[in-house]
C-alpha positions as CSV (number, residue, x, y, z in Angstrom):
1,M,-82.8,323.3,149.6
2,R,-81.4,319.8,148.9
3,R,-83.8,317.2,147.8
4,R,-83.7,313.9,149.7
5,P,-82.9,311.0,147.5
6,D,-85.8,308.7,146.6
7,R,-85.9,305.8,149.1
8,R,-86.4,303.3,146.3
9,V,-83.2,304.5,144.6
10,L,-81.2,304.2,147.9
11,L,-82.5,300.7,148.4
12,A,-81.4,299.7,144.9
13,V,-77.9,301.1,145.4
14,R,-77.6,299.2,148.7
15,V,-78.6,295.9,147.2
16,A,-76.1,296.4,144.3
17,R,-73.3,297.1,146.9
18,L,-74.2,294.0,148.9
19,G,-74.1,291.9,145.7
20,R,-70.5,293.1,144.9
21,A,-69.3,292.6,148.5
22,E,-70.7,289.1,148.8
23,P,-68.2,286.9,150.7
24,E,-66.3,284.3,148.6
25,A,-67.3,281.5,151.0
26,T,-71.0,282.1,150.2
27,R,-70.7,281.7,146.5
28,P,-71.9,278.2,145.3
29,E,-68.8,277.5,143.1
30,T,-66.5,277.5,146.1
31,F,-68.0,274.3,147.5
32,G,-66.3,271.2,146.1
33,V,-65.3,272.8,142.8
34,R,-61.5,272.7,143.2
35,N,-61.4,268.9,143.1
36,R,-64.3,268.1,140.8
37,G,-66.8,267.4,143.5
38,A,-64.4,266.1,146.2
39,L,-64.5,267.9,149.5
40,S,-61.4,269.6,150.7
41,T,-60.4,268.7,154.3
42,S,-61.5,272.1,155.6
43,S,-65.0,271.8,153.9
44,R,-65.8,268.3,155.1
45,P,-68.5,268.0,157.7
46,P,-67.2,267.3,161.3
47,R,-68.1,263.7,161.2
48,A,-66.3,263.1,157.9
49,R,-63.1,264.8,159.3
50,V,-63.3,262.5,162.4
51,A,-63.7,259.4,160.2
52,V,-60.6,260.4,158.0
53,T,-58.5,261.0,161.1
54,A,-59.5,257.6,162.5
55,V,-58.6,255.8,159.3
56,R,-55.2,257.5,159.2
57,G,-54.6,256.6,162.8
58,V,-55.4,252.9,162.2
59,A,-53.2,252.8,159.1
60,L,-50.3,254.4,161.0
61,A,-50.7,251.9,163.8
62,A,-50.7,249.0,161.4
63,V,-47.4,250.2,159.8
64,C,-45.9,250.5,163.3
65,V,-47.0,247.0,164.2
66,L,-45.6,245.5,160.9
67,F,-42.3,247.3,161.5
68,A,-42.0,246.0,165.0
69,V,-42.7,242.4,163.8
70,L,-40.0,242.8,161.1
71,V,-37.5,244.0,163.6
72,Y,-38.3,241.2,166.0
73,R,-38.0,238.6,163.3
74,L,-34.6,240.0,162.2
75,V,-33.3,240.0,165.7
76,H,-34.8,236.7,166.8
77,A,-34.6,234.8,163.6
78,P,-33.6,231.1,164.1
79,N,-30.2,231.7,162.4
80,S,-29.6,235.3,162.9
81,G,-26.6,233.9,164.8
82,L,-25.2,232.6,161.5
83,A,-24.8,236.0,160.1
84,Q,-23.3,237.2,163.3
85,A,-20.8,234.4,163.3
86,V,-19.8,235.2,159.8
87,K,-19.3,238.9,160.6
88,A,-17.2,237.8,163.6
89,H,-15.0,235.8,161.2
90,R,-15.9,232.5,163.0
91,A,-16.6,230.8,159.6
92,P,-19.7,228.8,160.5
93,T,-20.5,225.6,158.5
94,A,-23.0,226.2,155.8
95,P,-26.4,224.5,156.5
96,N,-26.7,221.3,154.5
97,V,-30.1,221.4,152.7
98,R,-31.6,219.4,149.9
99,L,-33.1,221.5,147.1
100,S,-35.0,221.0,143.9
101,V,-33.1,221.9,140.7
102,I,-35.0,224.2,138.3
103,W,-32.1,225.1,136.0
104,P,-29.7,222.1,135.5
105,H,-27.2,224.0,133.3
106,A,-23.8,223.4,134.9
107,L,-21.7,224.8,132.2
108,T,-19.2,226.4,134.5
109,W,-19.1,223.6,137.1
110,P,-16.2,221.2,137.5
111,R,-16.9,218.2,135.3
112,G,-17.0,215.8,138.3
113,L,-20.0,217.7,139.8
114,R,-22.1,218.2,136.7
115,A,-23.9,214.9,137.0
116,S,-25.3,216.0,140.4
117,A,-27.2,218.8,138.7
118,T,-29.2,216.3,136.6
119,R,-30.7,214.3,139.4
120,G,-33.4,216.8,140.2
121,K,-32.2,217.4,143.8
122,L,-29.0,219.0,145.0
123,R,-27.4,218.9,148.5
124,L,-24.9,221.6,149.4
125,S,-22.7,218.9,150.9
126,D,-22.3,217.5,147.3
127,L,-20.2,220.6,146.5
128,R,-17.5,220.1,149.1
129,G,-14.0,220.3,147.8
130,Y,-14.7,223.5,145.8
131,P,-15.3,227.1,146.7
132,V,-19.0,227.8,146.4
133,V,-20.9,231.0,145.7
134,I,-24.6,230.8,146.9
135,N,-26.7,233.7,145.5
136,F,-30.3,234.2,146.7
137,W,-32.4,236.0,144.1
138,A,-35.8,236.4,142.5
139,S,-37.0,237.4,139.0
140,W,-39.0,240.3,140.5
141,C,-36.0,241.7,142.3
142,G,-34.5,244.8,140.6
143,A,-31.1,244.5,142.2
144,C,-31.0,240.8,141.3
145,R,-31.5,241.7,137.6
146,R,-28.7,244.2,137.8
147,E,-26.2,241.9,139.3
148,A,-27.1,238.8,137.2
149,D,-24.5,239.7,134.5
150,V,-21.8,240.3,137.1
151,L,-22.4,236.8,138.5
152,S,-22.5,235.2,135.1
153,S,-19.2,236.8,134.0
154,A,-17.5,235.8,137.2
155,A,-18.7,232.2,136.9
156,K,-17.4,232.0,133.3
157,A,-14.0,233.5,134.3
158,R,-13.6,230.8,137.1
159,R,-15.0,227.9,135.1
160,G,-14.2,224.6,136.7
161,R,-12.6,226.2,139.8
162,V,-15.6,227.8,141.6
163,V,-19.1,226.5,141.9
164,F,-21.9,229.0,141.6
165,V,-25.5,228.2,142.7
166,G,-28.5,230.4,142.3
167,V,-31.3,230.0,144.9
168,D,-34.7,231.3,143.6
169,V,-36.8,232.8,146.4
170,N,-40.6,233.3,146.5
171,D,-41.0,233.1,142.7
172,L,-42.9,231.3,140.0
173,T,-40.8,228.6,138.3
174,S,-41.8,229.9,134.9
175,D,-40.7,233.5,135.7
176,A,-37.5,232.2,137.2
177,R,-36.6,230.1,134.1
178,R,-37.3,233.1,131.8
179,F,-35.0,235.2,134.0
180,L,-32.3,232.6,133.8
181,S,-32.6,232.2,130.1
182,K,-32.6,235.9,129.4
183,H,-29.4,236.5,131.4
184,Q,-27.9,233.2,130.0
185,I,-27.0,232.0,133.5
186,P,-24.3,229.3,133.0
187,Y,-24.7,227.6,136.4
188,V,-27.3,225.6,138.3
189,A,-30.3,227.2,140.0
190,V,-32.5,225.7,142.6
191,R,-35.8,226.5,144.3
192,S,-35.7,227.8,147.8
193,G,-37.8,226.5,150.7
194,D,-38.5,227.6,154.2
195,S,-35.6,225.5,155.5
196,I,-32.9,227.2,153.5
197,T,-34.1,230.8,154.0
198,E,-34.5,230.3,157.7
199,R,-31.3,228.3,158.2
200,F,-29.3,230.9,156.4
201,G,-31.1,233.7,158.2
202,L,-32.1,235.4,155.0
203,V,-33.4,239.0,155.5
204,G,-33.7,240.3,152.0
205,L,-32.7,240.0,148.3
206,P,-30.3,239.7,146.9
207,E,-27.9,238.0,149.4
208,T,-24.7,236.1,148.5
209,F,-22.8,233.7,150.7
210,Y,-19.1,232.6,150.0
211,V,-18.3,229.1,151.1
212,D,-14.8,227.6,151.2
213,R,-13.7,224.1,150.2
214,R,-14.5,222.7,153.6
215,G,-18.1,224.0,153.6
216,R,-17.5,227.0,155.9
217,I,-19.1,230.4,155.2
218,Q,-16.3,232.9,154.9
219,N,-18.4,236.0,154.3
220,L,-21.7,237.2,152.9
221,T,-22.9,240.2,150.9
222,R,-26.4,241.7,151.5
223,G,-27.6,243.7,148.6
224,E,-26.5,244.2,145.0
225,L,-23.0,242.9,144.1
226,S,-20.3,244.9,142.4
227,P,-17.6,243.2,140.3
228,S,-14.9,244.3,142.7
229,T,-16.7,243.0,145.8
230,L,-17.4,239.6,144.1
231,E,-13.7,239.3,143.0
232,R,-12.4,240.1,146.4
233,E,-14.7,237.6,148.2
234,L,-13.9,234.9,145.6
235,D,-10.2,235.3,146.2
236,R,-10.7,235.0,149.9
237,A,-12.9,231.9,149.7
238,S,-10.5,230.3,147.2
239,R,-7.5,230.7,149.6
240,D,-9.1,229.0,152.6
């Protein structure tokens, strides 16, 4: 005759088995341990998940609005037609603006124009009679830093024959001058204003405009310049 196991022994065995089979989700270390106390998305309370979703939705909506505004400004900019005219080879006249000189070093300019760089102000109409390269840049612009030596070398190679002008955009004058000194820029730089960026229809940095002897824009380059692109556009502007 088999003896029935002691009920206390059976109870102890069952408790032990329950301990070994305890679900992972009920163990205390699974709550917030993976990220040092931060809740995972699945373990957040319902209200927290709703709040996170709402914040993400607002952020996405804000990005969409900003993008729409940017597109509208590009399409409806006061002089978006200027860039279109250039691309259509209509050679529009360059806007005549008066700008403050922040770097009067006209080492590569024709001798007859160098005095105009020392007056503190410069008008683009003062440069008529020579091909002009107008480069919009900033010291914080990575592509501007990379193309600075390309522009400097081209200005030296065409000393006295082509006028280079740098237009510093949305920058501190001290930072701009450090940039110009570091890259040993041998031509005049001026500070931009709302008038020139709007009238040229500027959409980004860097941008370079090529103006012929009669003050007409023959072409423009948006983005970083390569030596071959600059040489090709200089040859074209010098012929007209």
